[in-house]
PDB file of C-alpha atoms in Angstrom:
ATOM      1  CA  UNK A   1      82.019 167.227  81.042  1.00  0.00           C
ATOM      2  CA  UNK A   2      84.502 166.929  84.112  1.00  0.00           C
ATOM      3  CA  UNK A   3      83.802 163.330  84.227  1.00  0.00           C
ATOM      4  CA  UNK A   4      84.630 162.747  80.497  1.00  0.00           C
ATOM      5  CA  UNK A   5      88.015 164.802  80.780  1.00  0.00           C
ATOM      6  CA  UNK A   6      88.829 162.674  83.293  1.00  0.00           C
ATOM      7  CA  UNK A   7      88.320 159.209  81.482  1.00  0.00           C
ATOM      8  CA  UNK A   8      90.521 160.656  78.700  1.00  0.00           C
ATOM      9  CA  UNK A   9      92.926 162.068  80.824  1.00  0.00           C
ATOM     10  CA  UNK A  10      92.916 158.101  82.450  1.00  0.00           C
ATOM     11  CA  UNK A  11      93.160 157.037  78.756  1.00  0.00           C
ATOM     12  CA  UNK A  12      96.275 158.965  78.702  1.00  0.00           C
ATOM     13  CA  UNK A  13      97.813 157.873  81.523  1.00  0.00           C
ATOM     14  CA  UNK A  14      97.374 154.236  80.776  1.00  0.00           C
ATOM     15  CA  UNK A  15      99.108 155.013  77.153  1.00  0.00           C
ATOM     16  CA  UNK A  16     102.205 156.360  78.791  1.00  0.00           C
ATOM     17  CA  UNK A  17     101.147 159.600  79.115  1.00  0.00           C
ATOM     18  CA  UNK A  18     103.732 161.470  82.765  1.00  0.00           C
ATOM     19  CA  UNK A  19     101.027 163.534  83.445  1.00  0.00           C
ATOM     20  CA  UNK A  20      98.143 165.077  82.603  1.00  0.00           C
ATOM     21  CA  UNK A  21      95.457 167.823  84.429  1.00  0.00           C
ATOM     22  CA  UNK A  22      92.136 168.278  84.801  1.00  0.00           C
ATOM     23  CA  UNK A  23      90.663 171.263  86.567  1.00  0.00           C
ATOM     24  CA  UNK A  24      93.412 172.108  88.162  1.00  0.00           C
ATOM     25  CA  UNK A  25      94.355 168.835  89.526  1.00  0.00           C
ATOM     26  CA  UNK A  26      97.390 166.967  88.137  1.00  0.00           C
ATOM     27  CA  UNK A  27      96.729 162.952  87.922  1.00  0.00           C
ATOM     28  CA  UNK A  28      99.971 160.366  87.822  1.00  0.00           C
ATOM     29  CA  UNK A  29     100.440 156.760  87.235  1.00  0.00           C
ATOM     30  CA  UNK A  30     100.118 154.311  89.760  1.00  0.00           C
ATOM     31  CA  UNK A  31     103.184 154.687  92.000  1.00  0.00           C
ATOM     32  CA  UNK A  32     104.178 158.097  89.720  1.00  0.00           C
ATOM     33  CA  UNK A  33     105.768 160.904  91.321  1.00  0.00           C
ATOM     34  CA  UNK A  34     103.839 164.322  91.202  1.00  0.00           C
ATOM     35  CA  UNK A  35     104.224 165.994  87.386  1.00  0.00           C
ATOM     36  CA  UNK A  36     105.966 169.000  88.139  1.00  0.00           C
ATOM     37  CA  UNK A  37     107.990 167.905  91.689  1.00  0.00           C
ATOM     38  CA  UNK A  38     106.142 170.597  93.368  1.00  0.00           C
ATOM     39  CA  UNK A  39     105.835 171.577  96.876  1.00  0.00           C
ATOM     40  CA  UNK A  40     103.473 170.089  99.400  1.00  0.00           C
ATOM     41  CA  UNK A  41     100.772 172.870  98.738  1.00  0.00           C
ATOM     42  CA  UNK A  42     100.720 172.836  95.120  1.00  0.00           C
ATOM     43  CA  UNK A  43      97.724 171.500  92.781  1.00  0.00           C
ATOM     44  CA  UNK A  44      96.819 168.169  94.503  1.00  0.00           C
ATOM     45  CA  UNK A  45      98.284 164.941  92.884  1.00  0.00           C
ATOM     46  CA  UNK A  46      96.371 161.804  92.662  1.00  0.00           C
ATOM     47  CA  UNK A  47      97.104 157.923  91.139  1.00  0.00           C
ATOM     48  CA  UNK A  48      94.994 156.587  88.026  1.00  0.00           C
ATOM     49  CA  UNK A  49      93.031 154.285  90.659  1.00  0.00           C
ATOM     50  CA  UNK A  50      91.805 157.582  92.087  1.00  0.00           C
ATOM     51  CA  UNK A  51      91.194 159.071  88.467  1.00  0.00           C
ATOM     52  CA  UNK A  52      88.882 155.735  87.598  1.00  0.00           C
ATOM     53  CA  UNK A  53      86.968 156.377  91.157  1.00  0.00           C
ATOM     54  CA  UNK A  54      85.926 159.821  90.605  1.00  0.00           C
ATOM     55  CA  UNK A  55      84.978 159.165  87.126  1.00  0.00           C
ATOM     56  CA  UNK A  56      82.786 156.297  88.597  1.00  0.00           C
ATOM     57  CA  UNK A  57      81.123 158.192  91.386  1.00  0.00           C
ATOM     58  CA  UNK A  58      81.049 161.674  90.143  1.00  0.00           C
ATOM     59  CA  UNK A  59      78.135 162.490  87.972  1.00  0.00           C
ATOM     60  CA  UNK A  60      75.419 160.695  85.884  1.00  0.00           C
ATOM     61  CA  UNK A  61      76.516 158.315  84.203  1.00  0.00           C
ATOM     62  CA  UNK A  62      77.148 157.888  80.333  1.00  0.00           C
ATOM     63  CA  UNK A  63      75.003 156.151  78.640  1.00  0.00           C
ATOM     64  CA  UNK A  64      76.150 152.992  76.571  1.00  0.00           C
ATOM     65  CA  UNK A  65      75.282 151.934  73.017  1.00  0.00           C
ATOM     66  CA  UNK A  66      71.159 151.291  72.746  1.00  0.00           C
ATOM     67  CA  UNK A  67      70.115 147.945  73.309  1.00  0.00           C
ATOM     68  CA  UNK A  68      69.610 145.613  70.094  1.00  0.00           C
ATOM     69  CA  UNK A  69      66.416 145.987  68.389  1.00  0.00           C
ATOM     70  CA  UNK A  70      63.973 143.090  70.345  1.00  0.00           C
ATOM     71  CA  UNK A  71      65.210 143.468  73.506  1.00  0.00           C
ATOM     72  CA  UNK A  72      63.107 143.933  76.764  1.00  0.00           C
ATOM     73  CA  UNK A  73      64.563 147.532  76.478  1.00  0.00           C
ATOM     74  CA  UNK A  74      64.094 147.716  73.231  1.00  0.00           C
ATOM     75  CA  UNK A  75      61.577 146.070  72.281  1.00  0.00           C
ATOM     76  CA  UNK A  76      60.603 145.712  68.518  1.00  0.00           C
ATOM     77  CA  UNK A  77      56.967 147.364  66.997  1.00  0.00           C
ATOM     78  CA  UNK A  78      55.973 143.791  65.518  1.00  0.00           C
ATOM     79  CA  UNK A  79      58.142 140.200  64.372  1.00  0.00           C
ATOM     80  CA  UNK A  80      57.560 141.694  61.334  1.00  0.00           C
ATOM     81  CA  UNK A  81      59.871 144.423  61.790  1.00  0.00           C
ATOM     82  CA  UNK A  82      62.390 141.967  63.297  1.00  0.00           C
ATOM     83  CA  UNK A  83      62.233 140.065  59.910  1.00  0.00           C
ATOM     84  CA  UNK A  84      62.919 143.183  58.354  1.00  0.00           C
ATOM     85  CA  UNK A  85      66.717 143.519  60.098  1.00  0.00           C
ATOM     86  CA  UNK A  86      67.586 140.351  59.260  1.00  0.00           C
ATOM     87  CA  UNK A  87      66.529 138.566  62.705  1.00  0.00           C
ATOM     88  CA  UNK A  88      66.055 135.015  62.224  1.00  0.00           C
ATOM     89  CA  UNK A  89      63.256 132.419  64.244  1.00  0.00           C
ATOM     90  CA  UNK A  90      63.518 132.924  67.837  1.00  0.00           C
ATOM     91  CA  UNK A  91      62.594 134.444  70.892  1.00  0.00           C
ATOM     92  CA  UNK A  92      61.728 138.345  71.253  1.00  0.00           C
ATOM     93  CA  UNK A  93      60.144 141.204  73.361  1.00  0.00           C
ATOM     94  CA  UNK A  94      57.842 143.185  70.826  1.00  0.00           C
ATOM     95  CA  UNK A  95      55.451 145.927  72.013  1.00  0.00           C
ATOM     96  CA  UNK A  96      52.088 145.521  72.786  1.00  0.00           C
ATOM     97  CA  UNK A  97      50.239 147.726  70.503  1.00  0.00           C
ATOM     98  CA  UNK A  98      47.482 148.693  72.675  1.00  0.00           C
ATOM     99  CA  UNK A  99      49.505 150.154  75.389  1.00  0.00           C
ATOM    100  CA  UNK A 100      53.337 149.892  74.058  1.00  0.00           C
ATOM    101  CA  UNK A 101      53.606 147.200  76.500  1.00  0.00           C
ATOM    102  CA  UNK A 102      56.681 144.814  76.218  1.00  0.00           C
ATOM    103  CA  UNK A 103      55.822 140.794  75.250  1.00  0.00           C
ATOM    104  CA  UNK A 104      58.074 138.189  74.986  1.00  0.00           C
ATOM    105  CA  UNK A 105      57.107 136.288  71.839  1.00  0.00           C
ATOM    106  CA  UNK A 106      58.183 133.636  69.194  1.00  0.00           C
ATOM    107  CA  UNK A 107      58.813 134.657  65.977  1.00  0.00           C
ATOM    108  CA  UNK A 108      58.459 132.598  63.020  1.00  0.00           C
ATOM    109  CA  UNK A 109      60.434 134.492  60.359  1.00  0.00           C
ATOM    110  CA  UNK A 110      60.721 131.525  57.703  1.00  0.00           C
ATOM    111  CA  UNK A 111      57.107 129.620  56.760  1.00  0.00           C
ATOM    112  CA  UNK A 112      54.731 132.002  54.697  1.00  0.00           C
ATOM    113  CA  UNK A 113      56.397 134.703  54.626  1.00  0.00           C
ATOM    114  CA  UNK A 114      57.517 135.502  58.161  1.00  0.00           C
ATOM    115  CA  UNK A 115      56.871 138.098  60.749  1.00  0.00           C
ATOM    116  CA  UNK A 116      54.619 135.516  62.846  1.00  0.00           C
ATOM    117  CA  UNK A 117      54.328 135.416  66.582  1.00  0.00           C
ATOM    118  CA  UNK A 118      53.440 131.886  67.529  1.00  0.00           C
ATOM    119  CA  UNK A 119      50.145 131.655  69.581  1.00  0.00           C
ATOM    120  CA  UNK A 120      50.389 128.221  70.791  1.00  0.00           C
ATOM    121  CA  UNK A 121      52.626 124.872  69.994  1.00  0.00           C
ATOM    122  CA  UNK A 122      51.875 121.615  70.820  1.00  0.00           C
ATOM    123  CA  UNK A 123      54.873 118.872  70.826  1.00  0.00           C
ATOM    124  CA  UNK A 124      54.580 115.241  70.715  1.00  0.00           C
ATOM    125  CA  UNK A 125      56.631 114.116  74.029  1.00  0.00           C
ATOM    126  CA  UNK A 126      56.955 110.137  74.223  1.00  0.00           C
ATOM    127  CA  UNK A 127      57.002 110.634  78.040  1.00  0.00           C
ATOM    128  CA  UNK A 128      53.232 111.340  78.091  1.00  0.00           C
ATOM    129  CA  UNK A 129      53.921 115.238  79.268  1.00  0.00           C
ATOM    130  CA  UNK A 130      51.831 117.014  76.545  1.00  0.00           C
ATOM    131  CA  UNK A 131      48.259 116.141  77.058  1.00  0.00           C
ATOM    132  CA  UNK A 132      48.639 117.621  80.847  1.00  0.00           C
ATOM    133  CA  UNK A 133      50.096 121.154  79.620  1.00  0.00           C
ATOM    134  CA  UNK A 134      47.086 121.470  77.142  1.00  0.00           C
ATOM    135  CA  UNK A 135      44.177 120.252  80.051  1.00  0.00           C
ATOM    136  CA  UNK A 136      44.026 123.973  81.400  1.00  0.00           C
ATOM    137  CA  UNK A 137      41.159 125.582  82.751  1.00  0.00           C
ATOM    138  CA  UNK A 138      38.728 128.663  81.182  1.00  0.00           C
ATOM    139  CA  UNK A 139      40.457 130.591  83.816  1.00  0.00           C
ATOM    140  CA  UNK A 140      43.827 130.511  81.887  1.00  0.00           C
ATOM    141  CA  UNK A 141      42.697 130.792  78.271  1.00  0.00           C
ATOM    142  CA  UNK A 142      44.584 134.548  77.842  1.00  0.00           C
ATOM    143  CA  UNK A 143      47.548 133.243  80.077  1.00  0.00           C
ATOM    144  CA  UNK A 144      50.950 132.695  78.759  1.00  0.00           C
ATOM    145  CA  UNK A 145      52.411 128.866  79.802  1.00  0.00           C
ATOM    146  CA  UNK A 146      55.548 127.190  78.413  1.00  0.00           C
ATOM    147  CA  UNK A 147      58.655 128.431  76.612  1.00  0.00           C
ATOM    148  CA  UNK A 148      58.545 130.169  73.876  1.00  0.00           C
ATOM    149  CA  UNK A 149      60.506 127.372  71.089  1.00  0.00           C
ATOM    150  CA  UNK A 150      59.604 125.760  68.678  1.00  0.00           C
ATOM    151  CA  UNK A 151      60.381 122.051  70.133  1.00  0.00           C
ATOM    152  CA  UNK A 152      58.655 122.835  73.424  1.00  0.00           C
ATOM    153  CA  UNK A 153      54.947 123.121  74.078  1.00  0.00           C
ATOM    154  CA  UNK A 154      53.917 126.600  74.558  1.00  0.00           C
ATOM    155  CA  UNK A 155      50.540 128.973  74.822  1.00  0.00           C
ATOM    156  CA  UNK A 156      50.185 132.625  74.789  1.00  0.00           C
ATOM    157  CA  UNK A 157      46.435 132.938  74.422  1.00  0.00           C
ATOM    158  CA  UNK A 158      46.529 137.316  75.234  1.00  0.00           C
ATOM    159  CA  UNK A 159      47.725 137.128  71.471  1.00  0.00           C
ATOM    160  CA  UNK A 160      44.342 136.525  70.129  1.00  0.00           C
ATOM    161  CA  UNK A 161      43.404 139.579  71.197  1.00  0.00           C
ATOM    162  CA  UNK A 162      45.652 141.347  69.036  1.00  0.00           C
ATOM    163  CA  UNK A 163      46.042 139.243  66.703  1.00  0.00           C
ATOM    164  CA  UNK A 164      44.145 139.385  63.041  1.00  0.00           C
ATOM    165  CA  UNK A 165      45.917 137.209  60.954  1.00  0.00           C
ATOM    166  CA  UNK A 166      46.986 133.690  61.459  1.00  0.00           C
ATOM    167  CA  UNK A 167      48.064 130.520  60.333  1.00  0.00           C
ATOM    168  CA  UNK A 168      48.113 126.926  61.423  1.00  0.00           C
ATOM    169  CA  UNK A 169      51.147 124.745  60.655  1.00  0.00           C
ATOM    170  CA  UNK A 170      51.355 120.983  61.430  1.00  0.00           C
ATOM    171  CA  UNK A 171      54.671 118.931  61.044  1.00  0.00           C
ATOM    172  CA  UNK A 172      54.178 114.859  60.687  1.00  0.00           C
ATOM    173  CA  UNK A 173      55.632 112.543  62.265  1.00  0.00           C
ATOM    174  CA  UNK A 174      58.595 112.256  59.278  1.00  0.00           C
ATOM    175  CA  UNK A 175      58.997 115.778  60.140  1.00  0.00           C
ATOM    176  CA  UNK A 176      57.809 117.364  56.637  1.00  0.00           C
ATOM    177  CA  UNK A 177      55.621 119.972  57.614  1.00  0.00           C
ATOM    178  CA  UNK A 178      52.413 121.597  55.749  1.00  0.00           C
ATOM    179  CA  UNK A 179      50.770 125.428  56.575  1.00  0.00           C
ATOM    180  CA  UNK A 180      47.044 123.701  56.626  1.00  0.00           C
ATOM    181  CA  UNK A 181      45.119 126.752  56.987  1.00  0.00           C
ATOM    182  CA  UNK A 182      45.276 130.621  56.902  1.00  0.00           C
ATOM    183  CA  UNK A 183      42.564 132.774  58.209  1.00  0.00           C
ATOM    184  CA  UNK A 184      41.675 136.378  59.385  1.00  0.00           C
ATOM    185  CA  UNK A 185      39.577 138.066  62.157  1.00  0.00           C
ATOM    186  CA  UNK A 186      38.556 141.274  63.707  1.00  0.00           C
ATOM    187  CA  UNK A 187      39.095 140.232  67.229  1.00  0.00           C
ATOM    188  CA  UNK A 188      37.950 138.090  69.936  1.00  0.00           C
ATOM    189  CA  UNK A 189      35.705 137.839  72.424  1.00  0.00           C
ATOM    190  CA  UNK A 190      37.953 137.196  75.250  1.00  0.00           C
ATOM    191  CA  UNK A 191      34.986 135.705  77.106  1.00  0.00           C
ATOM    192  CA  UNK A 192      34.007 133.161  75.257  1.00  0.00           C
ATOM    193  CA  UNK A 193      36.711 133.260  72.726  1.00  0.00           C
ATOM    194  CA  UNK A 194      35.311 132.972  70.295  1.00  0.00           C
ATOM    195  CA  UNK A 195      37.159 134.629  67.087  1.00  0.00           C
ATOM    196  CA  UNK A 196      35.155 137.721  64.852  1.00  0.00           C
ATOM    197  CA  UNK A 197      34.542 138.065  61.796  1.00  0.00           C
ATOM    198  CA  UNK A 198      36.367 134.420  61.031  1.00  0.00           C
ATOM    199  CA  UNK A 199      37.563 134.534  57.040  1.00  0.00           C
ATOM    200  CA  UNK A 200      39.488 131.804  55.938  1.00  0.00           C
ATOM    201  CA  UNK A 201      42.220 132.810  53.470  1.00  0.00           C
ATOM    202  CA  UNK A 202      43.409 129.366  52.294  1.00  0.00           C
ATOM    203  CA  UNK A 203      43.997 125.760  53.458  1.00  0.00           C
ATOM    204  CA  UNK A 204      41.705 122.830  54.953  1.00  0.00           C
ATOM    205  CA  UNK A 205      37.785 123.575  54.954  1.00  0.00           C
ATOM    206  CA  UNK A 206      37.144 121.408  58.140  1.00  0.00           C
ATOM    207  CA  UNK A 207      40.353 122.892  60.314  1.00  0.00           C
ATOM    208  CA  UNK A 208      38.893 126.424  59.361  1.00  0.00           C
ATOM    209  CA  UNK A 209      35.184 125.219  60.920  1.00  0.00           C
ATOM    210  CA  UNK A 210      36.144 123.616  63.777  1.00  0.00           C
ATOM    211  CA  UNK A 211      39.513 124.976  64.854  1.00  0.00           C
ATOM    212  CA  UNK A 212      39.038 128.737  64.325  1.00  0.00           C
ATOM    213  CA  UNK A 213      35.538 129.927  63.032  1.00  0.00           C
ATOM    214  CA  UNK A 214      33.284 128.184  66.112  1.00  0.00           C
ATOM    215  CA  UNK A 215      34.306 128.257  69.616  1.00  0.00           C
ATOM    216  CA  UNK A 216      35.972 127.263  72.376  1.00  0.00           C
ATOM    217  CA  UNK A 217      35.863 125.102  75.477  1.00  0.00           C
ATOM    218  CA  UNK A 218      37.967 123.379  77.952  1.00  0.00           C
ATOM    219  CA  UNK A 219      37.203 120.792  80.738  1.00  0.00           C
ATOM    220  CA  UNK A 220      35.084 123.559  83.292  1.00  0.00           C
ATOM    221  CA  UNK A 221      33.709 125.920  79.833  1.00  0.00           C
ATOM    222  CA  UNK A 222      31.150 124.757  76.937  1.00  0.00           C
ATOM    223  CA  UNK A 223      31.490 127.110  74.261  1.00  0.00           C
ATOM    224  CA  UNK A 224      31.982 124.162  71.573  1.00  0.00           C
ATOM    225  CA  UNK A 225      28.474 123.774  68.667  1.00  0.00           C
ATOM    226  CA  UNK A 226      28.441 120.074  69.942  1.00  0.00           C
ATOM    227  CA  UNK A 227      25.275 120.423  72.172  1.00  0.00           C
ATOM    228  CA  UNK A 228      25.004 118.834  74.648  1.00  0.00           C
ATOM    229  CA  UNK A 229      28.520 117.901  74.587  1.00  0.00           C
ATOM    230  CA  UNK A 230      31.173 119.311  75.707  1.00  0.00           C
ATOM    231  CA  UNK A 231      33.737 118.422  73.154  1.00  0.00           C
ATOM    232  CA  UNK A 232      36.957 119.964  75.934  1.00  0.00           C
ATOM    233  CA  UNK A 233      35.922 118.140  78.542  1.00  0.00           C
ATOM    234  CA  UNK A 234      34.536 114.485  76.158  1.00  0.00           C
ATOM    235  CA  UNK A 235      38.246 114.644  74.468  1.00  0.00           C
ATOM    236  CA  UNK A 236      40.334 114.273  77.591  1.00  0.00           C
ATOM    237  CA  UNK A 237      39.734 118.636  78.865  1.00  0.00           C
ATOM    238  CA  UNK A 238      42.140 119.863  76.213  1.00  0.00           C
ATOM    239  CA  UNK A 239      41.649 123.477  76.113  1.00  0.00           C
ATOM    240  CA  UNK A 240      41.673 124.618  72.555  1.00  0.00           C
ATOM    241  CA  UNK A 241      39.042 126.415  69.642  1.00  0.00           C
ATOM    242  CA  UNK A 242      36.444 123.441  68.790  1.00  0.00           C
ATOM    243  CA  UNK A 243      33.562 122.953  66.209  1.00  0.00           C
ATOM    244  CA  UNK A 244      31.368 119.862  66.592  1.00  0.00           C
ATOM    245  CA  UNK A 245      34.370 118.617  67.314  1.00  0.00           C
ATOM    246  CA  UNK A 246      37.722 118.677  65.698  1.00  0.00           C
ATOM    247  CA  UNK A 247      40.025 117.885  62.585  1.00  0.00           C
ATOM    248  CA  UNK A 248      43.267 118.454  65.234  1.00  0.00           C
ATOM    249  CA  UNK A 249      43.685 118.083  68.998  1.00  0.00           C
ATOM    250  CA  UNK A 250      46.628 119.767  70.495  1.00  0.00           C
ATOM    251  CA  UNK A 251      46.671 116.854  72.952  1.00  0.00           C
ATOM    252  CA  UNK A 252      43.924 113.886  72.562  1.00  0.00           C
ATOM    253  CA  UNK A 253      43.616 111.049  70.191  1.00  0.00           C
ATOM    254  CA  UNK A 254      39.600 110.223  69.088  1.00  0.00           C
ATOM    255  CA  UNK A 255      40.135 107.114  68.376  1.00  0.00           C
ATOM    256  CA  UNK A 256      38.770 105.051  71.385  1.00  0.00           C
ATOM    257  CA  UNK A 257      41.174 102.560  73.726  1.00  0.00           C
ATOM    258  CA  UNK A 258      38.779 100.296  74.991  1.00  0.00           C
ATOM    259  CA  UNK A 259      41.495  99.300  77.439  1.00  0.00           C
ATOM    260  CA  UNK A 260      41.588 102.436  79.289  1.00  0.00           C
ATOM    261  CA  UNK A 261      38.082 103.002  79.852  1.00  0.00           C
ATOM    262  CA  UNK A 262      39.142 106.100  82.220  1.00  0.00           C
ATOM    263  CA  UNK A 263      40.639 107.752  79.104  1.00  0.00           C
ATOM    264  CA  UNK A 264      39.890 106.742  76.201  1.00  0.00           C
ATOM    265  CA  UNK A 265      41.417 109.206  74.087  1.00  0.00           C
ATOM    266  CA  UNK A 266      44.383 109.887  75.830  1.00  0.00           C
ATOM    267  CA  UNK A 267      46.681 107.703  73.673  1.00  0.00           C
ATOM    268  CA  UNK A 268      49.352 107.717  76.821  1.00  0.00           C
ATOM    269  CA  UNK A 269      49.425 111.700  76.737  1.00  0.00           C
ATOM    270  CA  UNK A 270      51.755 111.652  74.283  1.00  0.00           C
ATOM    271  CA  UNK A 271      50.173 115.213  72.000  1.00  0.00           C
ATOM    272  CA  UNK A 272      49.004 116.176  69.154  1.00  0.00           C
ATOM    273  CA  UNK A 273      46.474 114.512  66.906  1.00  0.00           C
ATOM    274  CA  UNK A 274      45.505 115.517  63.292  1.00  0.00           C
ATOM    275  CA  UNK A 275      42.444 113.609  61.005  1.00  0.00           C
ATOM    276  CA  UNK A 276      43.551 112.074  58.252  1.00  0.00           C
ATOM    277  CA  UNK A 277      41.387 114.165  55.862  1.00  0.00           C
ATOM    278  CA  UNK A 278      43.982 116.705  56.529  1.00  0.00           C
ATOM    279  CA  UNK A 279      46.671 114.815  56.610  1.00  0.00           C
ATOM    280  CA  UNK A 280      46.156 113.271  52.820  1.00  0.00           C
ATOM    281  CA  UNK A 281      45.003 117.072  51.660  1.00  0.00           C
ATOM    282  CA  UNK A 282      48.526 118.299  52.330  1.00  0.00           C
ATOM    283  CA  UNK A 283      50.776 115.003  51.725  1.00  0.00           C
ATOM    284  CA  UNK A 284      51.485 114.258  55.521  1.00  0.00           C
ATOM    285  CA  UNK A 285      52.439 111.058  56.429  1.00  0.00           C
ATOM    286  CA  UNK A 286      50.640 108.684  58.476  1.00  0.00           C
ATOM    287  CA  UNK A 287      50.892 106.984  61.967  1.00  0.00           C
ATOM    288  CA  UNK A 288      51.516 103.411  61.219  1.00  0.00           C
ATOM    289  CA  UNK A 289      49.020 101.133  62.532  1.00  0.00           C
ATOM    290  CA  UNK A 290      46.824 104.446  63.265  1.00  0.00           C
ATOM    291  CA  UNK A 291      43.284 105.173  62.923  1.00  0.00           C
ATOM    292  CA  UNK A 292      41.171 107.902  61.132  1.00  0.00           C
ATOM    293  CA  UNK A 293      43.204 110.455  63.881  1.00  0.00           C
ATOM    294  CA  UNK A 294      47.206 110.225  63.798  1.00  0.00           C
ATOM    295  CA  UNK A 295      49.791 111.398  65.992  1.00  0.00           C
ATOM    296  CA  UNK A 296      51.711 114.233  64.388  1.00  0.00           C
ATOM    297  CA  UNK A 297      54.890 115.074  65.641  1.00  0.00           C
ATOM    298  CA  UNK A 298      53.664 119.387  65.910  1.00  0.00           C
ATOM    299  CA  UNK A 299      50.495 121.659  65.562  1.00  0.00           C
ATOM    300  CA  UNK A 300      51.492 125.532  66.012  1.00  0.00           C
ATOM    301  CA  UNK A 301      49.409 128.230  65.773  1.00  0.00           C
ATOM    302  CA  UNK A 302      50.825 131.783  64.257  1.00  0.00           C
ATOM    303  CA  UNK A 303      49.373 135.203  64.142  1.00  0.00           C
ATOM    304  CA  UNK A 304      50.463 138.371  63.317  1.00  0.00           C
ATOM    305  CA  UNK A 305      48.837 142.142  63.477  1.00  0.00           C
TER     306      UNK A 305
END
């Protein structure tokens, strides 16, 4: 309470106010003479710099306005709830709902309905970069990598194990985008990763086999239905959900360069690759001059619980 008085009674001063007294102690202006002219050992007179310092060091201190809803202090229960506020597509903490934990996620408030927290994004980068960010080992598969934005590639694979809805989105290379599959599950095995109780809600029949309802490998882990292949490590040890194999690649081509016999599918690292099947399905353009499997300019996975 003394520490409050004594803001106000610095409010005062700084208004104009000759004096004013807290406790028994009589506070001036800067430079100000003391209120009353008093003798020496009268109530002690002191300058608003002194007034600011002992509101500053004596007591706790006040608290402020809570932090905005999304925040690492406050985080939100779900993007969902962020949607709900008004909070548009972007980068938020949200809380864990197993132990109230805060994550930093992306939320997709816009496509199908909002409230999405993006799982992992894979961006077509001329300079080659994108193939090497997805060519992670078994060892990583819950880890977060990347930043979280839409135009950057990005994976935050703990999500699966909270997650029970999700969708797959994949942008061509004209930039008209398509949501090419909606599913469910229970869970995940976070061993093997591979998603329970796989239901797919809507979209393409072959993504929903191969990219969500089988399994999972990456160059060092077979947990793909392509036996004895290992379809992570055969298509250039992208780390991602496979079948027997795939209908997208977050970062390999299939169609075969003969003139890099070292990798074959690597189409000069430049991303994402969808099968034209899908493409056609939801009106997606194309790579000119392509094969069967065209560059798209995104794939982004979504989930929400």
């Amino acid at each position: 309470m003394a520490t409050v008085m004594r803001l106000v009674c610095g409010l005062a001063l700084w208004l104009g106010a000759a004096a004013c007294s807290v406790k028994g102690v009589t506070y001036t202006p800067l430079g100000g003479e003391p209120s009353d002219g008093g003798p020496s050992d009268g109530p002690a007179v002191q300058d608003a710099a002194v007034l600011v310092d002992a509101a500053v060091d004596d007591g706790p201190a006040i608290d402020g306005a809570p932090a905005a809803p999304g925040t690492m202090e406050n985080p939100a229960r779900t993007c969902a709830e962020l949607q709900g506020i008004g909070a548009p597509s972007g980068a938020y903490w949200v809380r864990d709902p197993r132990d109230g934990s805060a994550v930093e996620v992306y939320c997709e408030q816009a496509l199908n309905g909002g409230g999405w927290a993006m799982v992992a994004n894979s961006v077509r980068r001329a300079d080659g970069t994108t193939l090497a960010f997805w060519q992670f080992p078994h060892a990583d598969r819950l880890t977060r990598r990347g930043t979280p934005a839409a135009d950057q590639n990005y994976y935050q694979g703990g999500l699966y194990v909270i997650g029970r809805e999700y969708m797959d989105v994949v942008v061509d290379l004209q930039g008209k985008s398509a949501v090419a599959a909606v599913m469910t599950a229970t869970g995940i095995d976070p061993e093997t990763m591979k998603l329970e109780t796989p239901m797919k809600i809507s979209g393409n029949q072959s993504l929903f086999v191969n990219q969500f309802a089988s399994g999972w490998s990456a160059r060092d882990y077979d947990g793909d239905l392509h036996a004895p292949y290992n379809c992570g490590a055969y298509y250039s040890n992208v780390a991602q959900h496979y079948g027997a194999c795939w209908a997208y690649s977050l970062g390999s081509d299939a169609d075969g360069d003969a003139s890099n016999p070292d990798a074959p599918f690597a189409d000069n690292g430049v991303g994402p690759h969808v099968h034209f099947g899908v493409l056609n399905e939801f009106g997606l353009a194309r790579q000119p001059g392509g094969g069967d499997y065209s560059q798209v300019q995104r794939i982004a996975r979504f989930t929400r619980w």
